[in-house]
Short mmCIF file of C-alpha atoms in Angstrom, two decimals:
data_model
loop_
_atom_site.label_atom_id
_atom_site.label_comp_id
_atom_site.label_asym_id
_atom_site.label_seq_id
_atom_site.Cartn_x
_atom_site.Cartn_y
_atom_site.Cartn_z
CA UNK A 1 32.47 -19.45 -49.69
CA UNK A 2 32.01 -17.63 -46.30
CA UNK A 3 34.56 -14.72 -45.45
CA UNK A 4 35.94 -13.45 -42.59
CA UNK A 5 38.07 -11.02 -43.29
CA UNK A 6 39.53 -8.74 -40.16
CA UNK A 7 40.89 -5.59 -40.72
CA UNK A 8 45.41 -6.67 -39.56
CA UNK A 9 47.51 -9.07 -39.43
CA UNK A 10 49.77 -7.60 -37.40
CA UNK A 11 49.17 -4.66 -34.89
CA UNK A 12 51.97 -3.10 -32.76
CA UNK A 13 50.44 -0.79 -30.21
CA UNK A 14 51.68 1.27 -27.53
CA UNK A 15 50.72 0.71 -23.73
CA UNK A 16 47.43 3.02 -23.21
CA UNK A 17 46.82 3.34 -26.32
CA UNK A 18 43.12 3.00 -27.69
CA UNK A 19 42.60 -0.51 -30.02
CA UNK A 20 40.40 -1.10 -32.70
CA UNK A 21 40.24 -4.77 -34.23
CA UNK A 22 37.41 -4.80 -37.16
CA UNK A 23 35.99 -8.17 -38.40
CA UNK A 24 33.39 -8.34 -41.29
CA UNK A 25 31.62 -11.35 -42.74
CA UNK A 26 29.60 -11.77 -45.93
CA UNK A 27 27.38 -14.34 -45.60
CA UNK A 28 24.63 -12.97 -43.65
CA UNK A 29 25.31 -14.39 -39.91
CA UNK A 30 23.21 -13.55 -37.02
CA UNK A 31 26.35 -14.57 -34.09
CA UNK A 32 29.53 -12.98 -34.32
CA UNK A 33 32.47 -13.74 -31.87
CA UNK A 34 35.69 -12.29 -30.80
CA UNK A 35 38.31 -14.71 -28.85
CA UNK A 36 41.61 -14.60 -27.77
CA UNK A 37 43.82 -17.32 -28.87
CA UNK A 38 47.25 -17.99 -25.76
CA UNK A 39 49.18 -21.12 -26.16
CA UNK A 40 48.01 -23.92 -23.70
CA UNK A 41 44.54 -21.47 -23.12
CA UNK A 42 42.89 -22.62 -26.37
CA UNK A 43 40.14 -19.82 -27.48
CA UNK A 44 39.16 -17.87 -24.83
CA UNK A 45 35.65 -16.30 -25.63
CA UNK A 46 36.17 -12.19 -24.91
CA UNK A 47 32.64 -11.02 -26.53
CA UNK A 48 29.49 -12.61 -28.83
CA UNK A 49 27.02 -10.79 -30.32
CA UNK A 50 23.64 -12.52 -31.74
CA UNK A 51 22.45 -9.70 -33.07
CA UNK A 52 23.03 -6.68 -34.37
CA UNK A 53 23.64 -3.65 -31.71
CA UNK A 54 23.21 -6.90 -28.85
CA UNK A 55 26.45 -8.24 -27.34
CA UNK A 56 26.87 -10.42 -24.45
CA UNK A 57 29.70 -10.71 -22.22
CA UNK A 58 32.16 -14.01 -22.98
CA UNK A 59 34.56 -15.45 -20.39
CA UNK A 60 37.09 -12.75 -20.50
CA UNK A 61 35.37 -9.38 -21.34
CA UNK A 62 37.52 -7.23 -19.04
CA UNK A 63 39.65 -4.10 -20.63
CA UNK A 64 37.64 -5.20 -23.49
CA UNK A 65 34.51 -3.68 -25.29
CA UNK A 66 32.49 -4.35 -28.33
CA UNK A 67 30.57 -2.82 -31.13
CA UNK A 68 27.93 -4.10 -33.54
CA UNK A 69 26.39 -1.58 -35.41
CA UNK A 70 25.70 -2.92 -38.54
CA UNK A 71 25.09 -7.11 -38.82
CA UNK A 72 27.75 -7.99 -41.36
CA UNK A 73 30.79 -6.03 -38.75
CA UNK A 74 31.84 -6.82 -35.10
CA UNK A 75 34.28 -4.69 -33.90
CA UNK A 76 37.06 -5.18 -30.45
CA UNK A 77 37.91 -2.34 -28.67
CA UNK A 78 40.69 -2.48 -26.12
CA UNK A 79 39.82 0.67 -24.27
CA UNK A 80 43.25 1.34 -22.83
CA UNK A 81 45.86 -1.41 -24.21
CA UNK A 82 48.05 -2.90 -21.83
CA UNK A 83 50.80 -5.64 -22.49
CA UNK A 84 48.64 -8.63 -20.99
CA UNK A 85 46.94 -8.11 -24.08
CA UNK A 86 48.92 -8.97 -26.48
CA UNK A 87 47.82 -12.57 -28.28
CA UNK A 88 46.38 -13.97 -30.87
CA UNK A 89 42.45 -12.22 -31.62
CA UNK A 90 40.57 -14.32 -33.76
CA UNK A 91 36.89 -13.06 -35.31
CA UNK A 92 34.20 -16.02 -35.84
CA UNK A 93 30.85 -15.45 -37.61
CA UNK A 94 28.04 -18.72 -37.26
CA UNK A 95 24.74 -18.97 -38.63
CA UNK A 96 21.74 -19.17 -36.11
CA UNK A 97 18.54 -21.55 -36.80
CA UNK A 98 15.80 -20.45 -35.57
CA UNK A 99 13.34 -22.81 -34.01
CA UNK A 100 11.92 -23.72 -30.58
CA UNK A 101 15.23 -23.66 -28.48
CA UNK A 102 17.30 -23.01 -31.72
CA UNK A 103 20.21 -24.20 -33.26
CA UNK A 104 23.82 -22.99 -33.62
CA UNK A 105 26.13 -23.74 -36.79
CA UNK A 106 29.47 -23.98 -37.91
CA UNK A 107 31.83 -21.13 -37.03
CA UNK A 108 34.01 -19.38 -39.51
CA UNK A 109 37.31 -18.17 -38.48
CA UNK A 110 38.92 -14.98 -39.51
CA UNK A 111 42.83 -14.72 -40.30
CA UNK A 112 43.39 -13.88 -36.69
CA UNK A 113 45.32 -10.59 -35.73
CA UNK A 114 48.42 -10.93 -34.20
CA UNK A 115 48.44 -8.31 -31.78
CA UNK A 116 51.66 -6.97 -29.36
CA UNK A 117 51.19 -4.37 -26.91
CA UNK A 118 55.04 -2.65 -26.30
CA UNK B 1 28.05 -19.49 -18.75
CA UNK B 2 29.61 -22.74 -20.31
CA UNK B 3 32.59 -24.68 -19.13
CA UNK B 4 34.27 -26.86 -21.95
CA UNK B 5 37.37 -28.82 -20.66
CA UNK B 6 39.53 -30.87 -23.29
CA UNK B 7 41.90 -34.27 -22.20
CA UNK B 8 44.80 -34.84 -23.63
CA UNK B 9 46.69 -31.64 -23.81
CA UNK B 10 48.65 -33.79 -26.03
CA UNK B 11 49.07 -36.76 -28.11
CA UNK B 12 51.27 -38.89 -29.94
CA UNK B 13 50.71 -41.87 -31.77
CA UNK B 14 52.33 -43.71 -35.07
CA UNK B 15 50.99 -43.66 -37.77
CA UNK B 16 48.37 -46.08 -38.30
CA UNK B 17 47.13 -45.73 -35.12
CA UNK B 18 43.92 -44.48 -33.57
CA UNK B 19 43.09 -41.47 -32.05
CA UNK B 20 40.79 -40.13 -29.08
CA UNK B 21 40.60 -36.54 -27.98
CA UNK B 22 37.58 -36.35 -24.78
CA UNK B 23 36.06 -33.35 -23.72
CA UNK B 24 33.28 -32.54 -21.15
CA UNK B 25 30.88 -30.01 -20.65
CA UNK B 26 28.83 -28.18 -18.34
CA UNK B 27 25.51 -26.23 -19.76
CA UNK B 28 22.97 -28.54 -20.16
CA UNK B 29 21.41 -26.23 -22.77
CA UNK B 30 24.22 -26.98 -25.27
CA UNK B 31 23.23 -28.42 -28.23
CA UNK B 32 26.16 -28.21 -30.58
CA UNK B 33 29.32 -29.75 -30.41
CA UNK B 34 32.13 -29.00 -33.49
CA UNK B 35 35.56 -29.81 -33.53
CA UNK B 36 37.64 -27.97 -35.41
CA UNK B 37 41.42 -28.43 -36.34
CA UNK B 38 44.08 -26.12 -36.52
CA UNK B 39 47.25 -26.27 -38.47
CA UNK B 40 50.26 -24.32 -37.63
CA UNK B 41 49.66 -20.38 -39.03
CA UNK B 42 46.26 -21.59 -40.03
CA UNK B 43 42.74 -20.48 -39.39
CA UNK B 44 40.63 -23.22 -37.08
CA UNK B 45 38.39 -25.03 -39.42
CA UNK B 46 35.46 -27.54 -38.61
CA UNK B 47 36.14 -31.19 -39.50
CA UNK B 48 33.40 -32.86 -37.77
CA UNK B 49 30.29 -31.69 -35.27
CA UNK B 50 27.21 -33.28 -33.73
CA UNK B 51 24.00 -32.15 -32.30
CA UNK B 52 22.39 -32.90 -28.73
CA UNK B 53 19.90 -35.17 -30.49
CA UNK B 54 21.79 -37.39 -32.14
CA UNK B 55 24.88 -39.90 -30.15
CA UNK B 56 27.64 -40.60 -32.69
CA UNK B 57 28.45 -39.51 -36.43
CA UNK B 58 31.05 -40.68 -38.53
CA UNK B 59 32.74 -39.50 -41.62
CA UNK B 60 35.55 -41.70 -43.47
CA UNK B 61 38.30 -42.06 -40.65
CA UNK B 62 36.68 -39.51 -37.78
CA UNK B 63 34.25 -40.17 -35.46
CA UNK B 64 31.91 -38.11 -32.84
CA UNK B 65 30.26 -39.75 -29.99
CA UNK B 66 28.27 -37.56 -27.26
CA UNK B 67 26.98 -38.74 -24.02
CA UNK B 68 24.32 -36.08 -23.22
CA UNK B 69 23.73 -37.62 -19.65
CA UNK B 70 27.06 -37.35 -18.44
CA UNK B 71 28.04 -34.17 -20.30
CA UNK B 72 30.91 -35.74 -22.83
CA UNK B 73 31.58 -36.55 -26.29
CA UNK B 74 34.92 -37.65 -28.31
CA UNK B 75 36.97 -37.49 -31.31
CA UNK B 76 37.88 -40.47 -32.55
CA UNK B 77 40.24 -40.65 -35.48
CA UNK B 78 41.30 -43.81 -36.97
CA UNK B 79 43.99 -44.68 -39.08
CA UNK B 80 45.89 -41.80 -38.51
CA UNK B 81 48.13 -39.78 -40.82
CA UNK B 82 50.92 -37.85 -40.63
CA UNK B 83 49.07 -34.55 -42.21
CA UNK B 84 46.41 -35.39 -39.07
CA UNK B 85 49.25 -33.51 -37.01
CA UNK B 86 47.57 -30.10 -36.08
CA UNK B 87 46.01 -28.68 -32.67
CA UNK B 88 42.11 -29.94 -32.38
CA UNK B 89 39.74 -28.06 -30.64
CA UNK B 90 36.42 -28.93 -29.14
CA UNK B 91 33.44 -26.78 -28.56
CA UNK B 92 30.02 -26.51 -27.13
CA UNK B 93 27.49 -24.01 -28.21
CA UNK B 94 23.57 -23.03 -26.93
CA UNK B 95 24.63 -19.66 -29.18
CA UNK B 96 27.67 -18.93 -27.33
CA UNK B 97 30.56 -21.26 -28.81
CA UNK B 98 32.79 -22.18 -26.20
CA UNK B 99 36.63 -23.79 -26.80
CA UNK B 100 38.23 -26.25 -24.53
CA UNK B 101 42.21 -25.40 -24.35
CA UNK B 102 42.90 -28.02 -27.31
CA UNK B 103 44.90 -31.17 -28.09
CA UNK B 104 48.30 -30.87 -30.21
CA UNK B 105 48.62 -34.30 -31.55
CA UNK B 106 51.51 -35.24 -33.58
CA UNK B 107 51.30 -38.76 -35.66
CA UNK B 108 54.60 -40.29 -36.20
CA UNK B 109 55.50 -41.75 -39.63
#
């Protein structure tokens, strides 16, 4: 069975504070994701990385920054948290096939981490 | 980068009924389309995806159909069930999965 495990729940966190949301998958996948989950916004895609030390902006990257250091851990980093942020985050790991134009795979979702920003 | 837009924002039907959820895309170079569903409190989780070179798949009581030239595909569920009540999501990937804004249906007993 694939994990994704991320590192809270539940965060409370102060208004300029500095955020860390850790997500860490077993199973060996090259793409790693961080989204944002609102009601009636679906996922909103913050950051992906496809590689380890790569990342590539998603739709939403501002006040937001990544880290991918090692290829089994994707970390969020709200630089200076303010209380727009607070939401849903949710981590996503996929498998990548490699070929002539290449092939995603099914994502797996961490629990999510319920973050609020007082 | 991609553009994934999802109709209905919601749906009910009775039981027995059948289902469609449509979404669209814009990146040609999308070649993977899941759909995932999401209970309440719960994780998303895939029940069904296709790839660009194939036009429908089925599996028991949910369908897939993409139309590569005009940038669509659907979820067809048939026969619908009261535990089919969740939020469903639609996606299109090229490496970068991208979410429409989801479809809460609700199947009435």
């Amino acid at each position: 069975d694939v994990k994704v495990t991320q590192s809270s729940r539940y965060l409370v966190k102060r208004t300029g504070e500095k955020v860390f949301l850790e997500c860490v998958q077993d199973m060996d996948h090259e793409n790693m994701f961080w989204y944002r989950q609102d009601p009636g916004l679906g996922l909103r895609l913050i950051y992906f990385s496809y590689d380890v030390k790569m990342k590539e902006k998603g739709d939403i990257p501002e006040g937001y920054s990544v880290s991918r250091e090692k290829k089994e851990r994707f970390s969020l980093i709200l630089e200076s948290a303010s209380t727009n942020q607070t939401s849903m985050y949710l981590c996503a790991s996929s498998l990548w096939i490699r070929g002539r134009t290449g092939w995603d795979t099914e994502a797996f979702f961490g629990q999510g981490t319920r973050l609020t920003v007082v | 980068g991609e553009n994934v837009e999802q109709h209905p924002s919601t749906l009910s039907v009775q039981e027995g009924d059948s289902a469609v959820i449509k979404c669209t895309y814009s990146d040609s170079a999308s070649n993977y389309f899941p759909w995932y569903k999401q209970e309440l409190g719960k994780r998303p989780q895939l029940i069904i995806d296709i790839r660009s070179n194939v036009g429908e798949k089925k599996d028991q009581r949910i369908a897939v159909t993409l139309n590569k030239t005009a940038k669509h595909f659907s979820l067809h569920i048939t026969e619908t069930q009261p535990e089919d009540s969740a939020v469903y999501f639609c996606a299109a990937s090229s490496n970068d999965m991208r979410f429409g804004a989801g479809t809460r249906l609700t199947v009435k007993p």
